[in-house]
Short mmCIF file of C-alpha atoms and ligand atoms in Angstrom, two decimals:
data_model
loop_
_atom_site.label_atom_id
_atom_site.label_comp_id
_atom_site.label_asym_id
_atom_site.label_seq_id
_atom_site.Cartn_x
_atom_site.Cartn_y
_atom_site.Cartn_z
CA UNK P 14 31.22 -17.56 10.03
CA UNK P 15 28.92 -16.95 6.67
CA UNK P 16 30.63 -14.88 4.48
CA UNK P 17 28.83 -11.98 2.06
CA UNK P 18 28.82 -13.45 -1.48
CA UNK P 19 29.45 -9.76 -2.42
CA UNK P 20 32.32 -8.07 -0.03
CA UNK P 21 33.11 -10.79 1.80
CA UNK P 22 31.84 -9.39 5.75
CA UNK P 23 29.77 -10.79 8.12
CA UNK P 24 26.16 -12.30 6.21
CA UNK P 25 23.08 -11.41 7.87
CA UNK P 26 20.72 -12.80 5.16
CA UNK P 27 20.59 -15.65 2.97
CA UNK P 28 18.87 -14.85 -0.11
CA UNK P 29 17.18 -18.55 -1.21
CA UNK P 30 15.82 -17.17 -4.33
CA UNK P 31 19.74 -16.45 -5.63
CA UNK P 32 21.85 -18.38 -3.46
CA UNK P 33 23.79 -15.58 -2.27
CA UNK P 34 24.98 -14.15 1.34
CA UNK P 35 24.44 -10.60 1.86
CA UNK P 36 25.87 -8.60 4.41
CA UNK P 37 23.93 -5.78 6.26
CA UNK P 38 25.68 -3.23 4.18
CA UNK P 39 24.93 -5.05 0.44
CA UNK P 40 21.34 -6.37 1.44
CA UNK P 41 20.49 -2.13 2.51
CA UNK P 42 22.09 -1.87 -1.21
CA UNK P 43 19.90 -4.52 -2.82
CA UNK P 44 16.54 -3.54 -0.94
CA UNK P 45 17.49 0.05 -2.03
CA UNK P 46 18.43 -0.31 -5.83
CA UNK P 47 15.09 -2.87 -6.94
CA UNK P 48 13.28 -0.01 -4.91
CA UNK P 49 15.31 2.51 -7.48
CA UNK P 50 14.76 0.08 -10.50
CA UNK P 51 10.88 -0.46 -10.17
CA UNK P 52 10.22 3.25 -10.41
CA UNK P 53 12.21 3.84 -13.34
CA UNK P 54 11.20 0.44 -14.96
CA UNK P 55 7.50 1.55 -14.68
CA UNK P 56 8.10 5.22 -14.28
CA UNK P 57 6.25 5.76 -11.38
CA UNK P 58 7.33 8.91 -10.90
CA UNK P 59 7.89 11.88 -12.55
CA UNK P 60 10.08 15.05 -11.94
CA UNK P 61 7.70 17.62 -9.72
CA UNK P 62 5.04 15.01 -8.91
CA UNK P 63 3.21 15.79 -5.67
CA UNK P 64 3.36 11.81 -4.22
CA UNK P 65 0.78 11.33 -1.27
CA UNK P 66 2.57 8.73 0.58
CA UNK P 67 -0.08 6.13 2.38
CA UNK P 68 2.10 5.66 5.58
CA UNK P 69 0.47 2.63 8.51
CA UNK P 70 3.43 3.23 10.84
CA UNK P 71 4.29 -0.71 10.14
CA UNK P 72 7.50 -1.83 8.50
CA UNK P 73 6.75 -1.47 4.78
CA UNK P 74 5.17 1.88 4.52
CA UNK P 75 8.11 3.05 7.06
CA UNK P 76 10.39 1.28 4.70
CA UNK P 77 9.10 3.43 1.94
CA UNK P 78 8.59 6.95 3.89
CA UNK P 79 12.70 6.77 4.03
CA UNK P 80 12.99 5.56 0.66
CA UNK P 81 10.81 8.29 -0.67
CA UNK P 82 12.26 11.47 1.28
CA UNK P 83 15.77 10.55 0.18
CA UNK P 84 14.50 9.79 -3.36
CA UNK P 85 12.52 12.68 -3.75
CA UNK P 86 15.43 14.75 -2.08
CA UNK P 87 17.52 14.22 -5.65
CA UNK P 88 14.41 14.10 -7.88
CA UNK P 89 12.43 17.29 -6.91
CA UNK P 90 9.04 15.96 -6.51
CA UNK P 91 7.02 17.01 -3.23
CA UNK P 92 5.74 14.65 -0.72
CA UNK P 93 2.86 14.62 2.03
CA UNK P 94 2.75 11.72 4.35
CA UNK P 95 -0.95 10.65 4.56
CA UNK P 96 -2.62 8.14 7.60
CA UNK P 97 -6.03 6.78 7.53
CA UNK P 98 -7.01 5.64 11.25
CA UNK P 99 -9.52 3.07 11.36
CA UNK P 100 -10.12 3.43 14.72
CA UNK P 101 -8.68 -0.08 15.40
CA UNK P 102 -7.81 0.22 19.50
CA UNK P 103 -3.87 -0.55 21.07
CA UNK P 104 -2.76 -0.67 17.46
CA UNK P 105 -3.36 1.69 15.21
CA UNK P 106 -3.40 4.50 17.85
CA UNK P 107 0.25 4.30 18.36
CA UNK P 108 1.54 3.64 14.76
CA UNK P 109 0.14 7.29 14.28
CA UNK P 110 2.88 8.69 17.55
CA UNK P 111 4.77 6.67 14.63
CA UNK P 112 4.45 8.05 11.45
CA UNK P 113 4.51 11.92 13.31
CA UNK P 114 7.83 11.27 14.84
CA UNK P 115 9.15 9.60 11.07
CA UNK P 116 7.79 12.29 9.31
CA UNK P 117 8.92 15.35 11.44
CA UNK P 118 12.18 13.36 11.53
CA UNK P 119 12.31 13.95 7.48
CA UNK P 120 10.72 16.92 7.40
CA UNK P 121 6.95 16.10 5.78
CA UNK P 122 4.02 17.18 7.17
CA UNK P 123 1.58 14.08 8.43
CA UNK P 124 -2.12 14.27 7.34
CA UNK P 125 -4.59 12.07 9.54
CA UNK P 126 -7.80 11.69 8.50
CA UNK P 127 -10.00 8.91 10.27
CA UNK P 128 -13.44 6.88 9.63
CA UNK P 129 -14.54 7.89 12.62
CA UNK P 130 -14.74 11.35 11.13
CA UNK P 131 -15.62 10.22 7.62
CA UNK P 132 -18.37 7.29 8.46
CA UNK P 133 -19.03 8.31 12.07
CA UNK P 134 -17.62 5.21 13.05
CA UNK P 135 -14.55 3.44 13.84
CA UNK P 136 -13.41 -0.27 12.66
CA UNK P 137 -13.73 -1.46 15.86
CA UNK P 138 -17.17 -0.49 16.34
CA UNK P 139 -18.26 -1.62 12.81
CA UNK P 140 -16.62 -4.94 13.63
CA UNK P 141 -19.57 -5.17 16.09
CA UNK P 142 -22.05 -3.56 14.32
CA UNK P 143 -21.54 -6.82 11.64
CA UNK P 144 -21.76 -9.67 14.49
CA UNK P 145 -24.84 -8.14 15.73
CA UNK P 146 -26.49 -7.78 12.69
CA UNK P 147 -24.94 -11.32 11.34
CA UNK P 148 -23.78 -10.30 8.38
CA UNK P 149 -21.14 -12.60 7.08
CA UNK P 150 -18.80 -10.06 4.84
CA UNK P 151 -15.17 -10.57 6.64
CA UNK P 152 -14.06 -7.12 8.34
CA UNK P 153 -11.10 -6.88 6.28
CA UNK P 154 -13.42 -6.18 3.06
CA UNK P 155 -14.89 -3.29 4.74
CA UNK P 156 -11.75 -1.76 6.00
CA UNK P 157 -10.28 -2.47 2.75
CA UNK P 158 -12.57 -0.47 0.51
CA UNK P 159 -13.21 2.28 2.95
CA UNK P 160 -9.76 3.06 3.66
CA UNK P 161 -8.91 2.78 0.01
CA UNK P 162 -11.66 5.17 -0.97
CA UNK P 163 -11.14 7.68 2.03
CA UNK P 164 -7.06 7.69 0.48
CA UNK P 165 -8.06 8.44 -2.89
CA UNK P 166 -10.59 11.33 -1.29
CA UNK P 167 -7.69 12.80 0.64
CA UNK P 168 -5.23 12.58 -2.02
CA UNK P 169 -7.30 13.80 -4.39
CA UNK P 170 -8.58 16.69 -1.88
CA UNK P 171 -5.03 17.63 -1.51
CA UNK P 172 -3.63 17.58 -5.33
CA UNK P 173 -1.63 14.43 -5.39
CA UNK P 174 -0.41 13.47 -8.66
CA UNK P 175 0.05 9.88 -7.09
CA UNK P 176 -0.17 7.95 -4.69
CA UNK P 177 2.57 5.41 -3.09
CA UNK P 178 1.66 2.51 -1.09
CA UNK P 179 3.74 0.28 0.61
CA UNK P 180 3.06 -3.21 -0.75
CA UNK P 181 5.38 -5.82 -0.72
CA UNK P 182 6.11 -8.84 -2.99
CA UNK P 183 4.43 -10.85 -0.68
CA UNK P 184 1.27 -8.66 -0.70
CA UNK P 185 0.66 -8.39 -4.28
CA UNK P 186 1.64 -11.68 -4.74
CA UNK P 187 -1.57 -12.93 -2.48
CA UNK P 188 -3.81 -10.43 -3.98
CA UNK P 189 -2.96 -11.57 -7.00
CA UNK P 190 -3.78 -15.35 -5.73
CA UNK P 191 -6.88 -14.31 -4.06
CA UNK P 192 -8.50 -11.91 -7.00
CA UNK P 193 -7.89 -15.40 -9.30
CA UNK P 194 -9.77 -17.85 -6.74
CA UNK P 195 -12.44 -15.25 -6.40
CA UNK P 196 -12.73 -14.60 -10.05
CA UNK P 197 -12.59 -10.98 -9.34
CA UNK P 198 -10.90 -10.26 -13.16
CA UNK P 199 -11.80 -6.22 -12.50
CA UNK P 200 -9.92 -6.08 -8.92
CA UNK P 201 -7.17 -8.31 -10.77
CA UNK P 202 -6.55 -5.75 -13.16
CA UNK P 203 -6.09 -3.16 -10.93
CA UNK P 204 -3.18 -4.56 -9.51
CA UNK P 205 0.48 -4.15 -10.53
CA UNK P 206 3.26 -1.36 -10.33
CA UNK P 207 0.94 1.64 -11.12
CA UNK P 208 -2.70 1.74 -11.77
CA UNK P 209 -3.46 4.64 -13.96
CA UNK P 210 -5.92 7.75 -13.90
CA UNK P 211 -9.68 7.33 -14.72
CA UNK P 212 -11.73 10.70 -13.51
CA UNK P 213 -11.50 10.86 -9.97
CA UNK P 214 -8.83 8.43 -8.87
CA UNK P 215 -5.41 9.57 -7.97
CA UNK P 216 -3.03 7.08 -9.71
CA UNK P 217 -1.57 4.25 -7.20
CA UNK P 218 1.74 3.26 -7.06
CA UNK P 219 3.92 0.49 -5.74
CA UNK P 220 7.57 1.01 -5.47
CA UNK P 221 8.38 -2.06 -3.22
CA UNK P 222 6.16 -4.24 -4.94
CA UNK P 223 9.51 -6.39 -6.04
CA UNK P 224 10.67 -7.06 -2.55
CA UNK P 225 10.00 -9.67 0.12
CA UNK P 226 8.26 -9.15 2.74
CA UNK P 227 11.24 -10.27 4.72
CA UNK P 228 14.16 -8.73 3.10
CA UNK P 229 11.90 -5.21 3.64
CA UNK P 230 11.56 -6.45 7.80
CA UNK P 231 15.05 -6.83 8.05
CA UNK P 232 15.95 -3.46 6.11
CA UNK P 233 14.45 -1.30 8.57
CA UNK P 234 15.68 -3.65 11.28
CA UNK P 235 19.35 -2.66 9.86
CA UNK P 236 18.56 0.95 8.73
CA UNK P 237 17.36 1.51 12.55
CA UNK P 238 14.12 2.66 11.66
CA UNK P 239 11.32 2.69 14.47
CA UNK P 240 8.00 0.43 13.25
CA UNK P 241 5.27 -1.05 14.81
CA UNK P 242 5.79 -4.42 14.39
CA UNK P 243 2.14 -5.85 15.44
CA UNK P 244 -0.28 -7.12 12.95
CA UNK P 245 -3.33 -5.84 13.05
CA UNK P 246 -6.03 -7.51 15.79
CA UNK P 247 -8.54 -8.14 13.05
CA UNK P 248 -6.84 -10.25 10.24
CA UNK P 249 -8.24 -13.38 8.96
CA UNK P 250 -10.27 -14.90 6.29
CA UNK P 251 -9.30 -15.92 2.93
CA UNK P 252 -6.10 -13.90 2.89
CA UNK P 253 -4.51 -15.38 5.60
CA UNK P 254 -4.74 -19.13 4.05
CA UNK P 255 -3.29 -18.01 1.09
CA UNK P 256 -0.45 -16.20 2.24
CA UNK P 257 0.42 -19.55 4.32
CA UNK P 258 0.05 -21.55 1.30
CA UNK P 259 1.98 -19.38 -0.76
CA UNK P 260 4.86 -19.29 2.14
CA UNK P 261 4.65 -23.39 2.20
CA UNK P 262 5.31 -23.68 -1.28
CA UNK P 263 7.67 -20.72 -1.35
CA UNK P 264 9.99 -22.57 1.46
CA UNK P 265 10.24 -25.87 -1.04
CA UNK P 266 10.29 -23.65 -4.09
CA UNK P 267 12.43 -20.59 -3.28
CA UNK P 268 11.30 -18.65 -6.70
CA UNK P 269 7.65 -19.30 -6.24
CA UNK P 270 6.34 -15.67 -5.55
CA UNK P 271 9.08 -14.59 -8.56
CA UNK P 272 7.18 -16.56 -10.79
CA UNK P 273 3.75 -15.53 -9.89
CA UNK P 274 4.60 -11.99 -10.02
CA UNK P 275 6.44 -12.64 -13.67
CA UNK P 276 3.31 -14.69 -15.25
CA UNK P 277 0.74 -11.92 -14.07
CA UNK P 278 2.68 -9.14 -15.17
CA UNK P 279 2.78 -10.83 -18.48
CA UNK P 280 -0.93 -11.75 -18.77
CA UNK P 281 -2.28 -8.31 -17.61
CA UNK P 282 -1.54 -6.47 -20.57
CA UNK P 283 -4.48 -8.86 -22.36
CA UNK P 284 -6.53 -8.33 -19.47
CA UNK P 285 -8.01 -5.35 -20.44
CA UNK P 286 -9.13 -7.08 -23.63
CA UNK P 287 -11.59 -9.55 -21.48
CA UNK P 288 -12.90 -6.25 -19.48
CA UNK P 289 -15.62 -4.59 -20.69
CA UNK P 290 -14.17 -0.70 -19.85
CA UNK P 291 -17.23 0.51 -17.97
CA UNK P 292 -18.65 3.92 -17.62
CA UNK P 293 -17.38 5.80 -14.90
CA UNK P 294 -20.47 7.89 -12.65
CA UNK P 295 -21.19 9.66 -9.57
CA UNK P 296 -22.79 8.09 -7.00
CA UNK P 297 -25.74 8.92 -6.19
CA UNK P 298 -25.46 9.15 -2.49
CA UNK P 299 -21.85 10.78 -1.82
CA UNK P 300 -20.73 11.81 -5.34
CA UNK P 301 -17.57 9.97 -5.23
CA UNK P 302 -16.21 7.85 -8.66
CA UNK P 303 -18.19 4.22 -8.94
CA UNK P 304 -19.39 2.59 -12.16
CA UNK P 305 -22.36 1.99 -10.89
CA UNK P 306 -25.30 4.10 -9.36
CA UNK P 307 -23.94 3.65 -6.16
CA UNK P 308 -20.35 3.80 -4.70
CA UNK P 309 -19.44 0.20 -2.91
CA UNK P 310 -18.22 2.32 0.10
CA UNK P 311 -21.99 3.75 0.98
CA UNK P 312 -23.20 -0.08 0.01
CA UNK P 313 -21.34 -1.25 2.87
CA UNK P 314 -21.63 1.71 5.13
CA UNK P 315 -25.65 0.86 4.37
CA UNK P 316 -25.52 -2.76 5.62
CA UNK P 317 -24.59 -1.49 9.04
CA UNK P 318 -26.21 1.62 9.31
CA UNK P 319 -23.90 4.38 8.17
CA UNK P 320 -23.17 6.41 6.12
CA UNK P 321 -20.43 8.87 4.66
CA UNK P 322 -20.32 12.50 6.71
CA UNK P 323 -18.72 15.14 5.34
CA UNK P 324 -18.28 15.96 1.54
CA UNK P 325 -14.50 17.48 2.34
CA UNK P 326 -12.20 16.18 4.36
CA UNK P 327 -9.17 18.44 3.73
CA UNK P 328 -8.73 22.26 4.57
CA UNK P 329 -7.83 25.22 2.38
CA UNK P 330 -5.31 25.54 4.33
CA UNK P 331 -3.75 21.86 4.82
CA UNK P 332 -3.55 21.93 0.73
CA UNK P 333 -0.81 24.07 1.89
CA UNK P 334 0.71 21.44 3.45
CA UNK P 335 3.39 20.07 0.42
CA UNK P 336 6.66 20.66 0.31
CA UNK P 337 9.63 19.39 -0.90
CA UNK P 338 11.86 16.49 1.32
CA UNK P 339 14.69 18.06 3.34
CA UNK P 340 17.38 16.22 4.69
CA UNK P 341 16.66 13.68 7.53
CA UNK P 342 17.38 14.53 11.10
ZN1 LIG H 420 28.50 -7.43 1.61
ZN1 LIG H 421 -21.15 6.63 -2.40
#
């Protein structure tokens, strides 16, 4: 039997990048305190800070729901559990049964807000819209932006002071990869542990941004939480070859995604030096934030023939909604 490098029980997890054996009690520790360190290391959050918490029903943003509550349960700050549905059939329908039964579990409320609503149109029938039209931009850019945009809408809507997302080290990691081989140096700036307020954005932040992808899997494997484990039907393109590259050189190099993460966090302080800082406007179709005349959300929602519905998507009285975490169960 493998020992735990730490306490000496049963080990559940070898950790490749270290060398050492965890048990399930000391890798729940580990996953826990780098979750602890990378808000206080950035300071992601301050005391009182209404956090809108971007919640899929998947393993990382579960992951982080839990973390959150019982974070936020010693730190006074309020939370609101937020889902966007794309309208992506047999999977994203029942992460939302989900996220209601994880968030009434820890006592948040659960705010859905969906494209259909916002664009008159789910994912699934945009997906379609694109083939029969031929245009060549890959799905995931589309869902992407809009779901981004619709989160910063709805947090902003409701008074969020920030907002957490679940991304793992893996994730940023290939975004990081895939902003570099597309030359993208605006999208690559935007990335790391908290991207801050220009007018109209809600700052983004990414407590688990320090953690595997696996080592966050089996967390909420051991911690018993209930996930959707499915990937979403649509995934492919560019992202998907990098992320098995990445994971190939990752199993000969154990430190690999370590190292990427280090060397971008070290050049992105000069990165703002190469960007020009642009103006930020309204666009002129919806209103929302965009530095140019119009928003890339109504661009795309143009190629296929749609466009953004309502100006509001939250209620008078769902800005009610926040409240502090209580106590699971
Ligand atoms: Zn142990
Ligand atoms: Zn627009």
């Amino acid at each position: 039997m493998l020992r735990c490098s730490f306490c000496g029980r049963r080990a559940v997890y070898h950790q490749r990048t270290s060398g050492v054996l965890m048990c399930d009690r000391c890798l729940i520790r580990s996953v826990e305190r780098r979750f602890q360190q990378t808000i206080s290391r950035y300071k992601l959050i301050a005391p009182n800070d209404r956090v809108a918490l971007a919640v899929s029903g998947g393993k990382d943003s579960t992951a982080l729901l839990y973390l959150m509550a019982e974070r936020c349960q010693r730190y006074d700050c309020e939370l609101i559990t937020i889902t966007i549905d794309e309208g992506i059939r047999g999977y994203r329908d029942l992460c939302i049964s989900l996220v209601k039964k994880n968030a009434k579990a820890l006592g948040l409320e659960h705010v859905v807000v969906s494209f259909e609503r916002a664009f008159g149109s789910g994912l699934d029938r945009i997906a379609a819209l694109l083939k029969d039209r031929g245009i060549e931009q890959g799905i995931c850019t589309y869902c992407g932006v809009l779901r981004r945009s619709l989160l910063n809408q709805v947090a902003r809507e409701l008074g969020a002071d920030k907002i957490a997302t679940a991304h793992n080290l893996d994730d940023e990691v290939q975004a990081i990869m895939l902003n570099y081989i597309r030359a993208d140096l605006s999208r690559l700036h935007r990335l790391g542990p908290i991207y801050r307020k220009r007018e109209g954005f809600v700052p983004r932040i990414k407590p688990l941004r320090e953690i595997p992808e696996k080592e966050i899997a089996l967390y909420t494997l051991l911690r018993g939480f209930e996930v959707n484990f499915s990937s979403c039907p649509h995934i492919g393109g560019m992202r998907v070859k990098i992320r098995n590259f990445i994971n190939e050189l990752e199993a000969e190099h154990p430190t690999t995604k370590y190292m990427i993460l280090r060397m971008f966090d070290r050049l992105r302080p000069h990165l703002s030096d190469a960007l020009k800082e642009f103006n930020m406007r309204r666009c002129q179709i919806c209103g929302e934030p965009t530095p140019s005349d119009v928003c890339r959300v109504c661009e795309l929602l143009e190629q296929v023939g749609l466009e953004r519905r309502e100006k509001t998507l939250i209620s008078e009285k769902q800005k009610e909604l926040w409240r502090r975490a209580r106590p699971g169960g």
